[in-house]
Tab-separated table of N, CA and C in Angstrom:
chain	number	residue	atom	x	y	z
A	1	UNK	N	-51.569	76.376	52.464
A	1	UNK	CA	-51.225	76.400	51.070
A	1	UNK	C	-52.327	77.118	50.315
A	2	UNK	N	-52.185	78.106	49.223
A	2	UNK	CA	-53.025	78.464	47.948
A	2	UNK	C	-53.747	77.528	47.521
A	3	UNK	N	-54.669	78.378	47.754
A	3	UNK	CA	-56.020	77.024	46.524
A	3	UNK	C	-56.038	77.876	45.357
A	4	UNK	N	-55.499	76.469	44.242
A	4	UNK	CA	-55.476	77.162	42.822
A	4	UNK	C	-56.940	77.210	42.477
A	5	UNK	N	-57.053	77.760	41.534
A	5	UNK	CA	-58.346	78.174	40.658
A	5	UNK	C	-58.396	76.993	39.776
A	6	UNK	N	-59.719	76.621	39.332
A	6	UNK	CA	-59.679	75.675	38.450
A	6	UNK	C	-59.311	75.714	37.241
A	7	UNK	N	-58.885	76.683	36.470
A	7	UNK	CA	-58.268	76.773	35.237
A	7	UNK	C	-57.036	75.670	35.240
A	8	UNK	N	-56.448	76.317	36.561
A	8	UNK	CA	-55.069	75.968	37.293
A	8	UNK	C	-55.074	74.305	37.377
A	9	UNK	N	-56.320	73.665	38.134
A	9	UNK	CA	-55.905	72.770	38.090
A	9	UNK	C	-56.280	71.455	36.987
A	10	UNK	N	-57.215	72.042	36.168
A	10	UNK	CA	-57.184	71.432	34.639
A	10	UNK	C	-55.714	71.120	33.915
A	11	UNK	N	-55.038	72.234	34.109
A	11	UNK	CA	-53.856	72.309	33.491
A	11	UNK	C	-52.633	71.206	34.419
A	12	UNK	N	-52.596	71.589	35.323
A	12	UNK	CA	-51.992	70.561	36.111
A	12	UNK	C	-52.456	68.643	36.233
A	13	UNK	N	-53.436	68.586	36.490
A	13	UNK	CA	-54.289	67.149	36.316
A	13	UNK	C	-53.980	66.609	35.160
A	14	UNK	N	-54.684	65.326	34.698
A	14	UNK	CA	-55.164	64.070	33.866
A	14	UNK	C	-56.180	63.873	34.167
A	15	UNK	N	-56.757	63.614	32.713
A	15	UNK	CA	-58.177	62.973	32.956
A	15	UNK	C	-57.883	61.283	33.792
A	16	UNK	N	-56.969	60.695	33.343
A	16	UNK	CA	-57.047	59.641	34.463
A	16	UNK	C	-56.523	59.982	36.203
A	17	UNK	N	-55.956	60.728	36.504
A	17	UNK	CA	-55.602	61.114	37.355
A	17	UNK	C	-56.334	61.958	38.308
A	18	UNK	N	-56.418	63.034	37.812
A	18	UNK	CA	-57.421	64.125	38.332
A	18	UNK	C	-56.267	65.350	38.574
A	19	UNK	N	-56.859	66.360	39.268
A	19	UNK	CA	-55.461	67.277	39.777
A	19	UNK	C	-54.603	66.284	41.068
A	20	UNK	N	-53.374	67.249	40.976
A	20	UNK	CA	-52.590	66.421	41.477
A	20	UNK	C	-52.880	66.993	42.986
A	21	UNK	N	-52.431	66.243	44.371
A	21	UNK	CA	-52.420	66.579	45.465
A	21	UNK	C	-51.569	67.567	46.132
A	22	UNK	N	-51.695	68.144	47.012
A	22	UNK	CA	-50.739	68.809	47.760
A	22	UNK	C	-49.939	67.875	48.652
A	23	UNK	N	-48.138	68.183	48.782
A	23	UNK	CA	-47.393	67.387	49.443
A	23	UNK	C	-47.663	67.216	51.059
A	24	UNK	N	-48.339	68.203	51.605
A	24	UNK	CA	-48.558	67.800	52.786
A	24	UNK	C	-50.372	66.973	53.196
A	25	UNK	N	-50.659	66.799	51.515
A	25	UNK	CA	-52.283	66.123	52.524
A	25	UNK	C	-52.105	65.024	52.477
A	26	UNK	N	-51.105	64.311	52.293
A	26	UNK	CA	-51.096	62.176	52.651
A	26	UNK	C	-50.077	62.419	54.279
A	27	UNK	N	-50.585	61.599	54.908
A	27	UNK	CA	-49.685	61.373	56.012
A	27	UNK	C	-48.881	60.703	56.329
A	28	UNK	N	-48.845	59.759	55.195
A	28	UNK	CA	-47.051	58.939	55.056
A	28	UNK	C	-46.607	59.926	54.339
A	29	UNK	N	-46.682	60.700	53.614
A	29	UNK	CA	-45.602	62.041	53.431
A	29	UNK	C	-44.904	62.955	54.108
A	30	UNK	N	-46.015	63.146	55.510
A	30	UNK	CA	-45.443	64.463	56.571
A	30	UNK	C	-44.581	63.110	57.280
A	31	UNK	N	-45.140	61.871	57.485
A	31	UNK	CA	-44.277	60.699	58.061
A	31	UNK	C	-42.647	60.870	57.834
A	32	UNK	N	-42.979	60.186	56.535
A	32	UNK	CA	-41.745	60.209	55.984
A	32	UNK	C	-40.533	61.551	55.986
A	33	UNK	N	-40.975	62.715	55.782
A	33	UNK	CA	-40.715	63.544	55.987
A	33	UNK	C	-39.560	63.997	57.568
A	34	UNK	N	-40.735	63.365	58.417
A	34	UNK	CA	-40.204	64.007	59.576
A	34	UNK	C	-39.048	62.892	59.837
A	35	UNK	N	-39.273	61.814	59.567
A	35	UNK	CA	-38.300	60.783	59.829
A	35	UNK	C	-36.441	60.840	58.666
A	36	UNK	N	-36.518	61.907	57.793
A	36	UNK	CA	-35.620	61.887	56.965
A	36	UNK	C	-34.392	63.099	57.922
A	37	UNK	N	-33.174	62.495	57.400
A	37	UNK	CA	-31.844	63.320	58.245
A	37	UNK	C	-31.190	63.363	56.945
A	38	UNK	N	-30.270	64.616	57.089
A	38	UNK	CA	-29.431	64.173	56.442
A	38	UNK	C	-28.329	63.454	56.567
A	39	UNK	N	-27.179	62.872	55.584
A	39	UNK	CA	-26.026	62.104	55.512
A	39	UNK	C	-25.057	62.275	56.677
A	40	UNK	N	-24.822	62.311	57.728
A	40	UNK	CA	-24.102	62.176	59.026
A	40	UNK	C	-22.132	62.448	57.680
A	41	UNK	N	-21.551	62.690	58.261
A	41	UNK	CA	-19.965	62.871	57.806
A	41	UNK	C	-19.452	61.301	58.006
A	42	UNK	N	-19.912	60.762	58.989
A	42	UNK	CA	-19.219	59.520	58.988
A	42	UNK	C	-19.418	58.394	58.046
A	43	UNK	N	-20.631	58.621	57.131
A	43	UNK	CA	-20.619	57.612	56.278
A	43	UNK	C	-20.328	58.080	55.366
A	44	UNK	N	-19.262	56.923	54.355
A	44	UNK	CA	-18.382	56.386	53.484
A	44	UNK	C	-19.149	56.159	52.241
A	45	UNK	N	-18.748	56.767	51.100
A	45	UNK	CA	-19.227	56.868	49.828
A	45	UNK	C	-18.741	55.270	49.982
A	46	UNK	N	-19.947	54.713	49.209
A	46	UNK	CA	-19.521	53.245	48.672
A	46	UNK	C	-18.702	52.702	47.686
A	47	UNK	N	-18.403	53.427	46.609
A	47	UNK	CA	-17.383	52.894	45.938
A	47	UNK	C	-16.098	52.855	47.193
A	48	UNK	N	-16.202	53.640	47.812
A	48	UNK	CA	-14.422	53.946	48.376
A	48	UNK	C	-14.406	52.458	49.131
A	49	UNK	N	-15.405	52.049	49.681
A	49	UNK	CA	-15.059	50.851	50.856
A	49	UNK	C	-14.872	49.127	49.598
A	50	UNK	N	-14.970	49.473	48.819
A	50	UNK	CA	-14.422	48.187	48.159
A	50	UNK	C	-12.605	47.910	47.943
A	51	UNK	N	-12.292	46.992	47.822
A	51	UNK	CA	-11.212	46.169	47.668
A	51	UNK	C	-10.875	46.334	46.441
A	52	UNK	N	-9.192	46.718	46.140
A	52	UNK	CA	-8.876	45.895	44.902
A	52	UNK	C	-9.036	44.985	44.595
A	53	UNK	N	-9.150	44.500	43.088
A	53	UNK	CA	-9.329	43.076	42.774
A	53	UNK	C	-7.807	42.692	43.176
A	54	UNK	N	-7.803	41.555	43.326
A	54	UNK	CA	-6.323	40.725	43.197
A	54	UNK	C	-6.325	40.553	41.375
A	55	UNK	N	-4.373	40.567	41.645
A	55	UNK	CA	-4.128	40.597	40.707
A	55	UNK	C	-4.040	38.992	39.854
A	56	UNK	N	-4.524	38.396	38.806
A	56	UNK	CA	-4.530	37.121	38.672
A	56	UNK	C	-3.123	36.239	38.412
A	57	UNK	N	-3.085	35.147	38.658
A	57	UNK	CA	-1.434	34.627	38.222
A	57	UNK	C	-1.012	35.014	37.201
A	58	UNK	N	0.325	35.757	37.038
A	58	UNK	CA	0.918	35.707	35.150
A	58	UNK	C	0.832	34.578	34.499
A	59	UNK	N	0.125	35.242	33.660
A	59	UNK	CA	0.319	33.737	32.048
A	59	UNK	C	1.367	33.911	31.385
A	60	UNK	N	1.739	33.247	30.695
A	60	UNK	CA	2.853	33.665	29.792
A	60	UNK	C	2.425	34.779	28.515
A	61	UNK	N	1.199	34.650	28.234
A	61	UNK	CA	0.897	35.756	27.145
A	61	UNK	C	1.290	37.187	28.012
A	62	UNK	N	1.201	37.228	29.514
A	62	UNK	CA	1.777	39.020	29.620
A	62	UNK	C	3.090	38.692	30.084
A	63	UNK	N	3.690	37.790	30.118
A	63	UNK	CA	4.976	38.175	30.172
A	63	UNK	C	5.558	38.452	28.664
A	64	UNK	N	4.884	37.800	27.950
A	64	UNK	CA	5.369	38.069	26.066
A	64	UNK	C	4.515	39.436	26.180
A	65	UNK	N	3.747	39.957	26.589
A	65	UNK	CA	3.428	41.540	26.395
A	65	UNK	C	4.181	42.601	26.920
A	66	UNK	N	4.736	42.225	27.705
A	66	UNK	CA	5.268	42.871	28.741
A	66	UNK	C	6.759	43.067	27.823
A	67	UNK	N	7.285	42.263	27.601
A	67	UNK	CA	8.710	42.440	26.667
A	67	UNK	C	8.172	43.093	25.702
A	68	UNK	N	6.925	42.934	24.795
A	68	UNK	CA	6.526	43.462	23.488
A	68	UNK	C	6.380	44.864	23.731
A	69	UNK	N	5.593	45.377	25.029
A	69	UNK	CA	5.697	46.835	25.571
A	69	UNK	C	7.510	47.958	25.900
A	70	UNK	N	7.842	46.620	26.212
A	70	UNK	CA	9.525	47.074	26.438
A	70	UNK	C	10.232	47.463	24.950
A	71	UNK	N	10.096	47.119	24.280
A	71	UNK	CA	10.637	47.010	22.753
A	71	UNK	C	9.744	47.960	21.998
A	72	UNK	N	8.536	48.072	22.424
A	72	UNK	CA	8.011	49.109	21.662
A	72	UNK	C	8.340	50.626	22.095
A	73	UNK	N	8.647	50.728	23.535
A	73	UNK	CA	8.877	52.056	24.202
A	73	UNK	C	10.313	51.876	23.540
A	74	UNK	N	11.510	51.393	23.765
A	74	UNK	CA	13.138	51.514	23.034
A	74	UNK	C	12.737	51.932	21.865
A	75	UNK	N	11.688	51.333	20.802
A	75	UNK	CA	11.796	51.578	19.422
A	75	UNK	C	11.436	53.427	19.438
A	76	UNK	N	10.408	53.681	20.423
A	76	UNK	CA	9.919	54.745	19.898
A	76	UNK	C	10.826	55.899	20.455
A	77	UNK	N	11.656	55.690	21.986
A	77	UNK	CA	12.449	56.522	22.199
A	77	UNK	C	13.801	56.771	20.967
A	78	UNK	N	13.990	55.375	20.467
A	78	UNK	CA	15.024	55.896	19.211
A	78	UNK	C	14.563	56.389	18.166
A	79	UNK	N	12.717	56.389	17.458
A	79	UNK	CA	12.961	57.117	16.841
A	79	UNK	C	12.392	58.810	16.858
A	80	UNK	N	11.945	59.072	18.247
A	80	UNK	CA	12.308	61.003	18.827
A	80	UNK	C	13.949	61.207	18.609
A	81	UNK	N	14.402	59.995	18.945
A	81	UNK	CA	15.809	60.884	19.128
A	81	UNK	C	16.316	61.019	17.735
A	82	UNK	N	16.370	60.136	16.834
A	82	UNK	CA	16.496	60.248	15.823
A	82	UNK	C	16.001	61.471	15.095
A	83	UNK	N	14.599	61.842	15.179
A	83	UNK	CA	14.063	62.797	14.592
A	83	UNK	C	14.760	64.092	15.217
A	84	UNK	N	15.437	63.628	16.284
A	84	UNK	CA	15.631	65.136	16.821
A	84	UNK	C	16.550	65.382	16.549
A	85	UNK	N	17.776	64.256	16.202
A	85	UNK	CA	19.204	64.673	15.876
A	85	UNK	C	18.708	65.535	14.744
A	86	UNK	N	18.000	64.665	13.605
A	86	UNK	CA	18.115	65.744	11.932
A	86	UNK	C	17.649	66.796	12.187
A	87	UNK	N	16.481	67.050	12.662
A	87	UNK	CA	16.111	68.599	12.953
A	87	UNK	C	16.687	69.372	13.622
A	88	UNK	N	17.603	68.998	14.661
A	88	UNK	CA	18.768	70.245	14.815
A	88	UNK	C	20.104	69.798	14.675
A	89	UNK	N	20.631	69.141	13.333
A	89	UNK	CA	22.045	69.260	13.088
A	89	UNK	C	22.210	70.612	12.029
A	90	UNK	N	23.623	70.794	12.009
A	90	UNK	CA	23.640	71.774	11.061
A	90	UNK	C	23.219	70.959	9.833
A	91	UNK	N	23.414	69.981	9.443
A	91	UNK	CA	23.506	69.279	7.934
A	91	UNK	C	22.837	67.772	8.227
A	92	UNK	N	22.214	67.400	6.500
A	92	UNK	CA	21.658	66.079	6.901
A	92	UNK	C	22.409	65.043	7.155
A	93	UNK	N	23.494	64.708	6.629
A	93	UNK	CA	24.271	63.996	6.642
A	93	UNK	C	25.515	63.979	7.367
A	94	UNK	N	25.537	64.666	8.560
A	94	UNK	CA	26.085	64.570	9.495
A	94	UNK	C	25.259	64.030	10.776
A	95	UNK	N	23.797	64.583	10.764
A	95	UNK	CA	22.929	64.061	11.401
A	95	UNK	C	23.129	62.103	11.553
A	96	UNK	N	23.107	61.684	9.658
A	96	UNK	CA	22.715	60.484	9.577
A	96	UNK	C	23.542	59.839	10.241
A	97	UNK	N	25.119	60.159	9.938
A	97	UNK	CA	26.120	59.633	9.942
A	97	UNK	C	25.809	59.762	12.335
A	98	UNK	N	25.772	60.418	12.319
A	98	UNK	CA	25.996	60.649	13.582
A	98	UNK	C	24.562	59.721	14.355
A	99	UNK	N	23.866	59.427	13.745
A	99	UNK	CA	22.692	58.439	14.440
A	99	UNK	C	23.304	57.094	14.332
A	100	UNK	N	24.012	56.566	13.239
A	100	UNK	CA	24.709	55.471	13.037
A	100	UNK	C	25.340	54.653	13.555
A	101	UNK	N	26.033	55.957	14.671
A	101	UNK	CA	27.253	55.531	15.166
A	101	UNK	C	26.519	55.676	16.339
């Protein structure tokens, strides 16, 4: 490795610290080092190996949601369709008359 100049390593250092070391002069570094692999294909991202939760017993509050969701989708499909009859009838009031019925 380059031996910096001391300008170099003023700038790099801390006065509490000093300059910093080179990665290969500790020897649990070249250790560690030599002992590292990479990720093999066979291991499994960890989120993927978890379980669904189970689903908990129905209460009666989602079965009353569950109808309240049903009634809200009918309401809103009638009123696209509604909006859609008036915007393409020839006339308004054939539109109305014709949503009525």
């Amino acid at each position: 490795m380059e031996k910096t100049s001391v300008g170099e390593e003023e700038k790099l250092g801390t006065k509490v610290m000093g300059a910093p070391a080179t990665p290969d002069a500790h020897p649990e570094n070249q250790r560690a080092a030599a002992f590292w692999t990479p990720r093999s294909s066979d291991d499994h991202h960890y989120v993927l190996e978890h379980t669904p939760v189970p689903r908990p017993a129905s209460s009666p509050m989602e079965s009353i949601l569950d109808v309240f969701n049903t009634w809200t989708k009918r309401a809103e499909e009638l009123a696209t369709n509604v909006w859609h009859n008036w915007k393409t009838a020839p006339s308004k009031s054939d539109a109305a008359l014709g949503s009525l019925t």
